[in-house]
PDB file of C-alpha atoms in Angstrom:
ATOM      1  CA  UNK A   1     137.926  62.761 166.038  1.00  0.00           C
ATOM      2  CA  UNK A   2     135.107  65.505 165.594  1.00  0.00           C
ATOM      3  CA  UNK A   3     133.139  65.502 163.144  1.00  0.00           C
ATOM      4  CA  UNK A   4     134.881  69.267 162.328  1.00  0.00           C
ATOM      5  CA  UNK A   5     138.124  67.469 162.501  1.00  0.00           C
ATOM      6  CA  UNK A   6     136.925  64.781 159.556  1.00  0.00           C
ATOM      7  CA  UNK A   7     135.884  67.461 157.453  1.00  0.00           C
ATOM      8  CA  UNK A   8     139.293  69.330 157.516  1.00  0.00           C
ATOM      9  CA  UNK A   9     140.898  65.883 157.127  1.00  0.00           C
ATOM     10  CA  UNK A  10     138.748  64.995 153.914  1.00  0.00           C
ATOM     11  CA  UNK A  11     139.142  68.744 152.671  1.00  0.00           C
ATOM     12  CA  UNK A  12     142.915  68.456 152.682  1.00  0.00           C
ATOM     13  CA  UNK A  13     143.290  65.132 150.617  1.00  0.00           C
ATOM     14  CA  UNK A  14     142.098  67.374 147.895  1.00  0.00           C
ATOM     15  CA  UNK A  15     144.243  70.440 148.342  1.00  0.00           C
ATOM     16  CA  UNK A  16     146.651  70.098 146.008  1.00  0.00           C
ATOM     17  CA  UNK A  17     143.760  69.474 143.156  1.00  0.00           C
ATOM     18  CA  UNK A  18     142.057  72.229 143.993  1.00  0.00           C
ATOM     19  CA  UNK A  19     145.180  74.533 144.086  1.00  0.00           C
ATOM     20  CA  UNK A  20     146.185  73.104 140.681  1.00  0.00           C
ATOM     21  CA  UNK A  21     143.111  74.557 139.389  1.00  0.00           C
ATOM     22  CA  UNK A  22     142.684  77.906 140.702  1.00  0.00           C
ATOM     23  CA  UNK A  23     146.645  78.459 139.677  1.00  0.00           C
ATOM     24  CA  UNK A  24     145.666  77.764 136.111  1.00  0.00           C
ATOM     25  CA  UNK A  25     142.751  79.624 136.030  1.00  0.00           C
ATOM     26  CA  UNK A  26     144.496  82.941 138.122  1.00  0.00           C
ATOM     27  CA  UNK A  27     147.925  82.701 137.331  1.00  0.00           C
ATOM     28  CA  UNK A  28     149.481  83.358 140.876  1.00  0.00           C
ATOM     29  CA  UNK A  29     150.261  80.460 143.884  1.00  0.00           C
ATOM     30  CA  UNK A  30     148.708  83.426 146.133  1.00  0.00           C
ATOM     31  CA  UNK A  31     145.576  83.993 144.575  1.00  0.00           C
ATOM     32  CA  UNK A  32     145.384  80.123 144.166  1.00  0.00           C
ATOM     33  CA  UNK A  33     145.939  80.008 148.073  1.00  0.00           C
ATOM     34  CA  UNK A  34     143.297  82.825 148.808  1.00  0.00           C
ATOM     35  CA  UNK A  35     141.007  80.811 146.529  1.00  0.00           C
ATOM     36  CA  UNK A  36     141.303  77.406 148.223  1.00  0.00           C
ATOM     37  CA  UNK A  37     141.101  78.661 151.458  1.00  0.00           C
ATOM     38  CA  UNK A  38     137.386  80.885 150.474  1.00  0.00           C
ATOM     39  CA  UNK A  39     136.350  76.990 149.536  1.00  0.00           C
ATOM     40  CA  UNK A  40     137.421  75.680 152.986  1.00  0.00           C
ATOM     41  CA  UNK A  41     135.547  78.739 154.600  1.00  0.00           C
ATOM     42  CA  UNK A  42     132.780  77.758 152.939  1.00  0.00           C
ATOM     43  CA  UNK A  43     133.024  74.459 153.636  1.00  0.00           C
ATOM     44  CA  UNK A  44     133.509  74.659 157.129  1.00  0.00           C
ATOM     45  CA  UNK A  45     130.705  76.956 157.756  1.00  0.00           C
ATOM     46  CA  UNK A  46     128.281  74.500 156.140  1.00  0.00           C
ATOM     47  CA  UNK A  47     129.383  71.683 157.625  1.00  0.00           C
ATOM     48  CA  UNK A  48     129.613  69.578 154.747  1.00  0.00           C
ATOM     49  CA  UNK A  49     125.873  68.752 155.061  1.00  0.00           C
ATOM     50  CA  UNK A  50     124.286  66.890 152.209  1.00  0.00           C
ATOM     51  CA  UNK A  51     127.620  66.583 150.550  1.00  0.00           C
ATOM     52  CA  UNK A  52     127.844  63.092 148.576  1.00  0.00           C
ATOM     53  CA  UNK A  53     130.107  64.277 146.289  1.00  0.00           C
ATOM     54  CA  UNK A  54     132.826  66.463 147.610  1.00  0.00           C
ATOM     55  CA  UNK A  55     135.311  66.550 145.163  1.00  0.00           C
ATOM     56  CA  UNK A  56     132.584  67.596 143.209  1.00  0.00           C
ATOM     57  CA  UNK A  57     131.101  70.315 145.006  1.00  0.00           C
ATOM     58  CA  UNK A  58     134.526  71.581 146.011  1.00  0.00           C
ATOM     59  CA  UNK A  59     135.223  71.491 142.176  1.00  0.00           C
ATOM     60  CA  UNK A  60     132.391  73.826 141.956  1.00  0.00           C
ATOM     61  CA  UNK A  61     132.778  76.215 144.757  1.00  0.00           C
ATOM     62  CA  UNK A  62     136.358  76.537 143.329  1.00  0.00           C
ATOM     63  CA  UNK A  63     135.283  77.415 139.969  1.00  0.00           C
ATOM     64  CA  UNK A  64     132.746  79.990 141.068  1.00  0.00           C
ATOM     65  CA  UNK A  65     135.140  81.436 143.318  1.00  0.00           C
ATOM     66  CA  UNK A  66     137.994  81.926 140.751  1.00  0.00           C
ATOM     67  CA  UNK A  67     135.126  82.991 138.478  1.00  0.00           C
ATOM     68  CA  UNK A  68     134.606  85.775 140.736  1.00  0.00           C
ATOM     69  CA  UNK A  69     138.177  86.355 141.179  1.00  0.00           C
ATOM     70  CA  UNK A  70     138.462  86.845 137.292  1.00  0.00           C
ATOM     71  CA  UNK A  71     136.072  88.901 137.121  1.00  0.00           C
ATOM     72  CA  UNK A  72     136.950  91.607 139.429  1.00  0.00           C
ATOM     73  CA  UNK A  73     140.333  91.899 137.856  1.00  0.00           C
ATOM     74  CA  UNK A  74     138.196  93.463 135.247  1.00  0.00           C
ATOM     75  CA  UNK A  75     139.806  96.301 133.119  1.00  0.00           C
ATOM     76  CA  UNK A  76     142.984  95.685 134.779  1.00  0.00           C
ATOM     77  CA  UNK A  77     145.185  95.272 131.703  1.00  0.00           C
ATOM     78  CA  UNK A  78     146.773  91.787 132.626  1.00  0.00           C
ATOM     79  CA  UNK A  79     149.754  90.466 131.227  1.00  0.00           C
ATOM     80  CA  UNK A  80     150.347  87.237 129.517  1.00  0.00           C
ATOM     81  CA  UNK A  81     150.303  84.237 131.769  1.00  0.00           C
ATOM     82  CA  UNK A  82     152.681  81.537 131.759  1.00  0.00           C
ATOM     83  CA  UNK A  83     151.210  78.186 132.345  1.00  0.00           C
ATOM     84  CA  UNK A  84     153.298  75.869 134.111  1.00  0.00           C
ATOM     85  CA  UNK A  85     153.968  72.643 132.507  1.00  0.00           C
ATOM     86  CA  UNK A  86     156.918  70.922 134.631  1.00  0.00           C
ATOM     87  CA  UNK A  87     158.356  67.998 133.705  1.00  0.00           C
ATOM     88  CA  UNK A  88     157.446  65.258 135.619  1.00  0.00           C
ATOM     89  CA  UNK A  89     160.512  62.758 137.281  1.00  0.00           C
ATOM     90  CA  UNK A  90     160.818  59.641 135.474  1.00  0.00           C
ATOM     91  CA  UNK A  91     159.456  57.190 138.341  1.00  0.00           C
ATOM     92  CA  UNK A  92     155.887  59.196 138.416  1.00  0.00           C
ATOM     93  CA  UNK A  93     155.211  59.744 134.564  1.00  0.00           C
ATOM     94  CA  UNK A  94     155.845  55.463 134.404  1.00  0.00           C
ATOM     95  CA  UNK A  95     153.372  54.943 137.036  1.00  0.00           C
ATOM     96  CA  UNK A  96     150.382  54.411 135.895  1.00  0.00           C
ATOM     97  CA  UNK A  97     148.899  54.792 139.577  1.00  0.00           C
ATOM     98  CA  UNK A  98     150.433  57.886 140.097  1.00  0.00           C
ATOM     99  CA  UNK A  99     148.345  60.236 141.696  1.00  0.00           C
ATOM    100  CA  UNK A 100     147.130  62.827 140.243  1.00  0.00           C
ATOM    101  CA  UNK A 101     147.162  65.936 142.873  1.00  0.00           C
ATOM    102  CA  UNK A 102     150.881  64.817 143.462  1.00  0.00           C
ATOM    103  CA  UNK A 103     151.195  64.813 139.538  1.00  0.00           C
ATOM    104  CA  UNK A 104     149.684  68.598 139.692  1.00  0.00           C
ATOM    105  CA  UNK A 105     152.339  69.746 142.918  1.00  0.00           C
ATOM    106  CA  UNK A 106     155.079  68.493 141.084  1.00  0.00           C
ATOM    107  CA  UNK A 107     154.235  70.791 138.036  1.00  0.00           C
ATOM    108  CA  UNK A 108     156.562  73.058 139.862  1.00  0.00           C
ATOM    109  CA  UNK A 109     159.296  70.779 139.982  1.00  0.00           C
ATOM    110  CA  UNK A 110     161.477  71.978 136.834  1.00  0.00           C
ATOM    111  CA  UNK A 111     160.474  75.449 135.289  1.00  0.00           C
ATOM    112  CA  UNK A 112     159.037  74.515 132.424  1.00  0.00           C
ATOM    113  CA  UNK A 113     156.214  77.208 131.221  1.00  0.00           C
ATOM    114  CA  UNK A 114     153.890  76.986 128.126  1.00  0.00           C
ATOM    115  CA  UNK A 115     152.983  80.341 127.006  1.00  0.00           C
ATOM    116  CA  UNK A 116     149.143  80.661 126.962  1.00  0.00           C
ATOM    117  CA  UNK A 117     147.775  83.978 126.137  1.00  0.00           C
ATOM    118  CA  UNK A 118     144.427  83.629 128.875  1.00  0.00           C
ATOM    119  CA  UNK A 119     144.184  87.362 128.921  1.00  0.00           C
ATOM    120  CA  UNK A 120     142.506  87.221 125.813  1.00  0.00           C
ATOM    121  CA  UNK A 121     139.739  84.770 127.685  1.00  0.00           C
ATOM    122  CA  UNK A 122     136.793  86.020 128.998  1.00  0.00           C
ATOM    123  CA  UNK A 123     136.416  84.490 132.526  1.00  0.00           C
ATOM    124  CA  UNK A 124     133.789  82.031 131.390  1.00  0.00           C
ATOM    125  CA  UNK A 125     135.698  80.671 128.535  1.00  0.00           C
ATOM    126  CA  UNK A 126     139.164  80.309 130.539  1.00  0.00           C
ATOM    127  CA  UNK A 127     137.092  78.569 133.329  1.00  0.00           C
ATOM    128  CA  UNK A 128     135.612  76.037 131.212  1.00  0.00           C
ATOM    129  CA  UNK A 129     138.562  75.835 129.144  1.00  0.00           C
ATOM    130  CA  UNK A 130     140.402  75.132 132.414  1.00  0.00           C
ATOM    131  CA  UNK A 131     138.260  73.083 133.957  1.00  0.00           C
ATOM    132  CA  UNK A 132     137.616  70.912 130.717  1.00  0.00           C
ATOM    133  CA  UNK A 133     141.036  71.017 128.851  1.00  0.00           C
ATOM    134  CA  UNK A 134     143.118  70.354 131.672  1.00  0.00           C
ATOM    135  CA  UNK A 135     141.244  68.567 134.624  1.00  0.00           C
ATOM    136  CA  UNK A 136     138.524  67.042 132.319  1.00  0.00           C
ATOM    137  CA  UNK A 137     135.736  67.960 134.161  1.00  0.00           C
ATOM    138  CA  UNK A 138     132.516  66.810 132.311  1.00  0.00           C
ATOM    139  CA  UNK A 139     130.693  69.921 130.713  1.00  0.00           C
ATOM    140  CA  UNK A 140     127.543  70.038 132.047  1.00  0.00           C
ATOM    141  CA  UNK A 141     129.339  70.092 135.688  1.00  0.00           C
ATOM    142  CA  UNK A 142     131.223  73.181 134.197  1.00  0.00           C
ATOM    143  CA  UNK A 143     127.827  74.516 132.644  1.00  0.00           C
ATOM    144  CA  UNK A 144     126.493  74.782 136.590  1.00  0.00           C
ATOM    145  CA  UNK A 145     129.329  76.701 137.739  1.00  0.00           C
ATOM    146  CA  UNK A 146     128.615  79.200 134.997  1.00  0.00           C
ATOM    147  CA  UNK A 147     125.309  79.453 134.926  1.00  0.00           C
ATOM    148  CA  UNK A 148     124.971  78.466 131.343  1.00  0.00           C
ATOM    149  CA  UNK A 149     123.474  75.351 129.584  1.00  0.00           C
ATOM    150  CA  UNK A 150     125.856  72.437 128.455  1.00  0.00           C
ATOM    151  CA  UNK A 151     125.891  73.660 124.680  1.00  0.00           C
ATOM    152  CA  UNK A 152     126.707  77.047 125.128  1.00  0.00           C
ATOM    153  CA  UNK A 153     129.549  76.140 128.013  1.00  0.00           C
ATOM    154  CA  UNK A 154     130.970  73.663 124.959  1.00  0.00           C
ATOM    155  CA  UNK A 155     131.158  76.363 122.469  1.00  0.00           C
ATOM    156  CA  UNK A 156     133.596  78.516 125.279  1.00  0.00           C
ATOM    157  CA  UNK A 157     135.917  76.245 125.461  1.00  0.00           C
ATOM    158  CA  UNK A 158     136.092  75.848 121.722  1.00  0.00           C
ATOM    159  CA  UNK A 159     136.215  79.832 120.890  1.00  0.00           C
ATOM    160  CA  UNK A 160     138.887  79.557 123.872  1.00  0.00           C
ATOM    161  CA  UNK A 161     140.922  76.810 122.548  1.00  0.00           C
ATOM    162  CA  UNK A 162     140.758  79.427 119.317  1.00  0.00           C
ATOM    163  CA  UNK A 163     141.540  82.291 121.133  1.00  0.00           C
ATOM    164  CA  UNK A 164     144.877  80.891 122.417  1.00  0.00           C
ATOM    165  CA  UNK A 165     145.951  79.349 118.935  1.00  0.00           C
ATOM    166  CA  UNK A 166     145.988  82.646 117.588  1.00  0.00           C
ATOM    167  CA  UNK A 167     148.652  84.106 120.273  1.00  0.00           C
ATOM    168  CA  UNK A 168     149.279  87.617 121.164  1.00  0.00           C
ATOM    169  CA  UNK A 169     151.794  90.517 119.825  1.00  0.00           C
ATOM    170  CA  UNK A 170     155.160  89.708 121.093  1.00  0.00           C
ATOM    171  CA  UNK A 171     157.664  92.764 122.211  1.00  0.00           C
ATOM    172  CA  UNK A 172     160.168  94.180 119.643  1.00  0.00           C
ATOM    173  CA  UNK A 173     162.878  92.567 121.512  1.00  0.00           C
ATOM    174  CA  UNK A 174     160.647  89.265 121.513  1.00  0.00           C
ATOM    175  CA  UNK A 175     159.882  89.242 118.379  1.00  0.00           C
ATOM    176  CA  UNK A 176     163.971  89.798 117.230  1.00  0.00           C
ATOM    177  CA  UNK A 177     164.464  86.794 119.333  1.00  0.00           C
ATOM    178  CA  UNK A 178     161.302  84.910 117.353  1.00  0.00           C
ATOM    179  CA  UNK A 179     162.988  85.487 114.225  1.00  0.00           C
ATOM    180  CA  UNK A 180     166.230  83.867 115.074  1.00  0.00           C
ATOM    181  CA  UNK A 181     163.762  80.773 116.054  1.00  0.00           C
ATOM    182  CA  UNK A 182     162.686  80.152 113.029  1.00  0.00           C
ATOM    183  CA  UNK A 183     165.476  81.251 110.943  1.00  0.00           C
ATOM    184  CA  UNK A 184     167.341  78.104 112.682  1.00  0.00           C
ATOM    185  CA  UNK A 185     163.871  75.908 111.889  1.00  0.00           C
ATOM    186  CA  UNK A 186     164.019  77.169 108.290  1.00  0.00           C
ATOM    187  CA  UNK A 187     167.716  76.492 108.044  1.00  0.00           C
ATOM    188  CA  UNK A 188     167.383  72.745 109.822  1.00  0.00           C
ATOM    189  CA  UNK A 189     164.246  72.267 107.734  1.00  0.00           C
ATOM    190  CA  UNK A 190     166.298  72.829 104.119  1.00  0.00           C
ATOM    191  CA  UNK A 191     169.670  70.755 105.612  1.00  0.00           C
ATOM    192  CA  UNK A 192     171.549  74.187 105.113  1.00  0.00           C
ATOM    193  CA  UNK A 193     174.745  73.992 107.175  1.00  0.00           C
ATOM    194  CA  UNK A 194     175.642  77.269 106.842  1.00  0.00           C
ATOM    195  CA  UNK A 195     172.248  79.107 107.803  1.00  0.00           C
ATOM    196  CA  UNK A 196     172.476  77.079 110.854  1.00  0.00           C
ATOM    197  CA  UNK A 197     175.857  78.494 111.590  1.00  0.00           C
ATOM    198  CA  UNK A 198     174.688  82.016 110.707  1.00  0.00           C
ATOM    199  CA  UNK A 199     172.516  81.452 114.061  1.00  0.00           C
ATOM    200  CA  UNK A 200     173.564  79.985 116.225  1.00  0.00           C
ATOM    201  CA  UNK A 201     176.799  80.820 118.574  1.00  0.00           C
ATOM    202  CA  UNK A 202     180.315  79.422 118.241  1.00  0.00           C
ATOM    203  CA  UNK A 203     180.085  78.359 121.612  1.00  0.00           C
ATOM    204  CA  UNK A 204     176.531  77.294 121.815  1.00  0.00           C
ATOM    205  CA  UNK A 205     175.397  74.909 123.940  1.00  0.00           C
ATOM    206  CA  UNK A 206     172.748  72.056 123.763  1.00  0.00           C
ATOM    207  CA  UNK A 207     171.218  70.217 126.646  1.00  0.00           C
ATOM    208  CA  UNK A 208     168.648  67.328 125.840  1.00  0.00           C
ATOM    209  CA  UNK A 209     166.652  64.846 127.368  1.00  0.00           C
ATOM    210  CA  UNK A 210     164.777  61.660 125.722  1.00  0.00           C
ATOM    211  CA  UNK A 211     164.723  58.134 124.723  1.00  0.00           C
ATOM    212  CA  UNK A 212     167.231  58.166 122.264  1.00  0.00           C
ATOM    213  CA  UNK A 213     169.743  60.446 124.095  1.00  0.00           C
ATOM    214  CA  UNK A 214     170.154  62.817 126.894  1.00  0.00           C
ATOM    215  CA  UNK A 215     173.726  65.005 127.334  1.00  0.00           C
ATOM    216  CA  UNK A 216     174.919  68.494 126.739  1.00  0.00           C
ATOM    217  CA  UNK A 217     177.121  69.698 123.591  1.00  0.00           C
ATOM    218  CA  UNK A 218     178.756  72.311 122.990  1.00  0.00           C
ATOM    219  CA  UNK A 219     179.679  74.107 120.161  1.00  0.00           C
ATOM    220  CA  UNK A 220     178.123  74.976 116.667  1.00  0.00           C
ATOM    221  CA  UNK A 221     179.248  71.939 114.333  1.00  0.00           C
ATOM    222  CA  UNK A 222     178.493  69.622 117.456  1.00  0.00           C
ATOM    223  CA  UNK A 223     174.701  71.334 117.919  1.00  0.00           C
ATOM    224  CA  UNK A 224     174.104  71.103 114.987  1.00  0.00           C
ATOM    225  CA  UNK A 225     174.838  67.289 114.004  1.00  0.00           C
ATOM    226  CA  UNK A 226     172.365  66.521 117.186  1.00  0.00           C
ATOM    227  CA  UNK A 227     169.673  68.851 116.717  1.00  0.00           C
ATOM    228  CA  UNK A 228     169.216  68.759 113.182  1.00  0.00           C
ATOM    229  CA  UNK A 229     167.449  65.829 112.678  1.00  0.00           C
ATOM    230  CA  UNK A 230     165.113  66.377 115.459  1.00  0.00           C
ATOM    231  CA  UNK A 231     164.403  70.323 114.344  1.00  0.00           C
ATOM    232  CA  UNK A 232     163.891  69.396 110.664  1.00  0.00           C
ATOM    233  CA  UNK A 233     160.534  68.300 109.146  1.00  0.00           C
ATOM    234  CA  UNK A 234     158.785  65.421 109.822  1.00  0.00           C
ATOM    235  CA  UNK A 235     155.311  63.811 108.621  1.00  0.00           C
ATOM    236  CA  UNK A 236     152.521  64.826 110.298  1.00  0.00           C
ATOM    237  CA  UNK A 237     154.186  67.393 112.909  1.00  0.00           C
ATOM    238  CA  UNK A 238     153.302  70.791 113.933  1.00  0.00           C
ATOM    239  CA  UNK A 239     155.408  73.231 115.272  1.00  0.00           C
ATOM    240  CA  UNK A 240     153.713  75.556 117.901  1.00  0.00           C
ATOM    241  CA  UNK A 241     155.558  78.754 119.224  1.00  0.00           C
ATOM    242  CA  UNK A 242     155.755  78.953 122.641  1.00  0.00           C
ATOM    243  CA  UNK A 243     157.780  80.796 125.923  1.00  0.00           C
ATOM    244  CA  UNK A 244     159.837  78.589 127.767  1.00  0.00           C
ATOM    245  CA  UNK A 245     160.550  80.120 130.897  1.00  0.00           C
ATOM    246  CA  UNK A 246     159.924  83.427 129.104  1.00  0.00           C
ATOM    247  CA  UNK A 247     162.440  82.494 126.566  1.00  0.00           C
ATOM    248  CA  UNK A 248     161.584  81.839 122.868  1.00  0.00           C
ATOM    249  CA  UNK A 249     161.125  78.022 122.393  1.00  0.00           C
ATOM    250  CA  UNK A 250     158.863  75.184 120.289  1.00  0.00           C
ATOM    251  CA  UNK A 251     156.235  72.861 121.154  1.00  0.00           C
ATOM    252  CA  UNK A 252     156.182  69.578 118.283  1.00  0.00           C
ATOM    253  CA  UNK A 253     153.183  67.956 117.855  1.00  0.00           C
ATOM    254  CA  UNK A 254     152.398  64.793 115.807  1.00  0.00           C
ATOM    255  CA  UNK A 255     149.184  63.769 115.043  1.00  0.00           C
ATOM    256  CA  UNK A 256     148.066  66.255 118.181  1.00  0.00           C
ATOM    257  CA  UNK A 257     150.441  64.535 120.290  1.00  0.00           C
ATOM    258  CA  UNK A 258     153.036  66.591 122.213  1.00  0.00           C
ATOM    259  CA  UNK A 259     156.701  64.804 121.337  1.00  0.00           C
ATOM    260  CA  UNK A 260     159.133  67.643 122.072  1.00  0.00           C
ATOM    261  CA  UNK A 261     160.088  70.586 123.733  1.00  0.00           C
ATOM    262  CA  UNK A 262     162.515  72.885 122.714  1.00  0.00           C
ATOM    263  CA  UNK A 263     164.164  76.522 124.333  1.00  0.00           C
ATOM    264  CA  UNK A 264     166.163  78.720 122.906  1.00  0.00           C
ATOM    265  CA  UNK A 265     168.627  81.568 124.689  1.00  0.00           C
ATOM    266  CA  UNK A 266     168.897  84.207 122.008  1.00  0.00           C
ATOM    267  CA  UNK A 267     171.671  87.293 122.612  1.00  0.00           C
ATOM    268  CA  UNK A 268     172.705  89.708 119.563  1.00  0.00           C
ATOM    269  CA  UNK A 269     170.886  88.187 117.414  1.00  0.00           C
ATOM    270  CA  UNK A 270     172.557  84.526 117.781  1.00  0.00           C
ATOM    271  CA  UNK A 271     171.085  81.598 119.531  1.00  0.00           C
ATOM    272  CA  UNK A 272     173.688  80.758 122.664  1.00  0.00           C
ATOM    273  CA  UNK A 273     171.592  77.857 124.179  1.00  0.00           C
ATOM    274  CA  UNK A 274     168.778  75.277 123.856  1.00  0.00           C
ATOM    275  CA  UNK A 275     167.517  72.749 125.643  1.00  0.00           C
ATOM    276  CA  UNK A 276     165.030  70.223 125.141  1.00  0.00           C
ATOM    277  CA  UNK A 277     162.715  67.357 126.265  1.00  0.00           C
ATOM    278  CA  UNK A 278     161.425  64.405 124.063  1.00  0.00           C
ATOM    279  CA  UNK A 279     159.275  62.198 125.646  1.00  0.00           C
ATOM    280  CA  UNK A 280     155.667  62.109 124.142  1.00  0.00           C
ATOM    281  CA  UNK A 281     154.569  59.979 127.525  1.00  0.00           C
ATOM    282  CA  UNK A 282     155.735  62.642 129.871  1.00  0.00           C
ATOM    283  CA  UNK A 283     154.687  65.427 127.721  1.00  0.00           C
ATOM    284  CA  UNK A 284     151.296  64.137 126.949  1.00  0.00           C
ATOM    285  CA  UNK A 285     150.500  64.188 131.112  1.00  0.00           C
ATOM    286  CA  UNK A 286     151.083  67.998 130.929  1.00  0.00           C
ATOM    287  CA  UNK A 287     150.178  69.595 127.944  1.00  0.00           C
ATOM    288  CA  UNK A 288     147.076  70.806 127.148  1.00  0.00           C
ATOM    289  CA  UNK A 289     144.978  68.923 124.948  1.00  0.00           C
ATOM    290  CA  UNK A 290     144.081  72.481 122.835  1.00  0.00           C
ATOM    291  CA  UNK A 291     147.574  72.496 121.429  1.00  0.00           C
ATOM    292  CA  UNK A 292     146.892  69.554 119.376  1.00  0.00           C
TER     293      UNK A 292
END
């Protein structure tokens, strides 16, 4: 083998992480692509000399090249991004050797989004809230790809972690379908039956997965004898809004650990499905620590 032929090997065992991070930072699979490849480019035409670390510099070269990226896109008006957080199978979330590039492909596995305003980032603060919140990469690594010391990349990803708590202005139509959210949290908060049935369909339909118990309902008495206990209040949780595969839906935190994951389908003004995921162990491999 040539010594250009160990090079691509050793490049492509870290693919997938680098095209976990520059979809997270960019939003698209093709820009991600376009990024990863620039890295290999510049890779390959350096030869990987005086490389000891090259997850590390590859880290780097991805950061400054989706740094770029973000900046050209500029003025451009971008929407809302939806960050993937697919649920993990069963077998890989219990592993505790489980890879974590594989962990990162399989993101894609089940459409599961959380809804993360970055286009109210600068490009500094979403790369080092990227690159810190979600692949813990140390800060003063991050603070080199920026150009900025250690204490001033820190305070980015804090105003960022800020930035996205606050959300953006939802849509008329979203924010109809918002309402009906948290009229049914309101109603399942106060134990009142009837507000429940005011909205939710006769014929919705619940799907769940968890610990305790994982089937579909349907119906409005049977929803709501399942999913009242785990919509009403509980000691120490935090309900976060958040778009679940652009639908209206819940993250629940407790003591700033993910536990659940609720959707909602909303039509004339009634909620006709949800589904839902409780498992803090699976949650906690893909959430972002800034929702806590």
């Amino acid at each position: 083998m040539t010594g250009d032929d160990q090079l691509a090997v050793e490049f492509e065992a870290h693919r997938g992480y680098l095209h976990a991070i520059a979809y997270r930072m960019l939003g698209s699979h093709a820009d991600a692509d376009d990024a990863v490849q620039e890295a290999w480019l510049r890779l390959a035409r350096g030869g990987g000399e005086g490389i000891e670390d090259l997850r590390g510099w590859l880290t780097t070269v991805t950061g400054r090249i989706c740094l770029d990226a973000l900046r050209r896109r500029g003025m451009r008006g971008e929407q809302p991004l939806e960050l993937n957080i697919g649920m993990l199978p069963r077998e890989v979330a219990g592993d505790a050797g489980a890879d974590p590039e594989r962990e990162a492909l399989l993101a894609d596995s089940v459409s599961m989004a959380l809804y993360v305003v970055m286009d109210a980032l600068t490009p500094a603060e979403r790369v080092s809230f990227v690159l810190h919140d979600v692949f813990d990469v140390p800060f003063d690594a991050i603070a080199a790809i920026l150009g900025r010391s250690t204490a001033a990349t820190k305070m980015l990803a804090s105003r960022a972690r800020g930035r996205l708590r606050l959300g953006t202005p939802a849509t008329g139509e979203d924010s109809a379908a918002r309402e009906v959210v948290d009229a049914f949290f309101a109603a399942a908060g106060r134990g009142d039956v009837a507000g429940l049935l005011a909205v939710l369909a006769p014929d919705v339909t619940l799907r769940a997965e968890g610990p305790s118990w994982t089937g579909e309902v349907r119906g409005a008495s049977e929803v709501i004898s399942r999913a009242r206990f785990a919509a009403g209040p509980r000691a120490g949780a935090h309900v976060h809004p958040v778009l679940v595969d652009g639908a209206p839906g819940v993250l629940v935190t407790m003591a700033g650990r993910p536990v659940t994951v609720m959707a909602f389908a909303v039509a004339n003004g009634v909620i006709t499905a949800i589904r839902g995921l409780t498992d803090p162990d699976r949650l906690a491999q893909l959430v972002p620590s800034w929702v806590a």
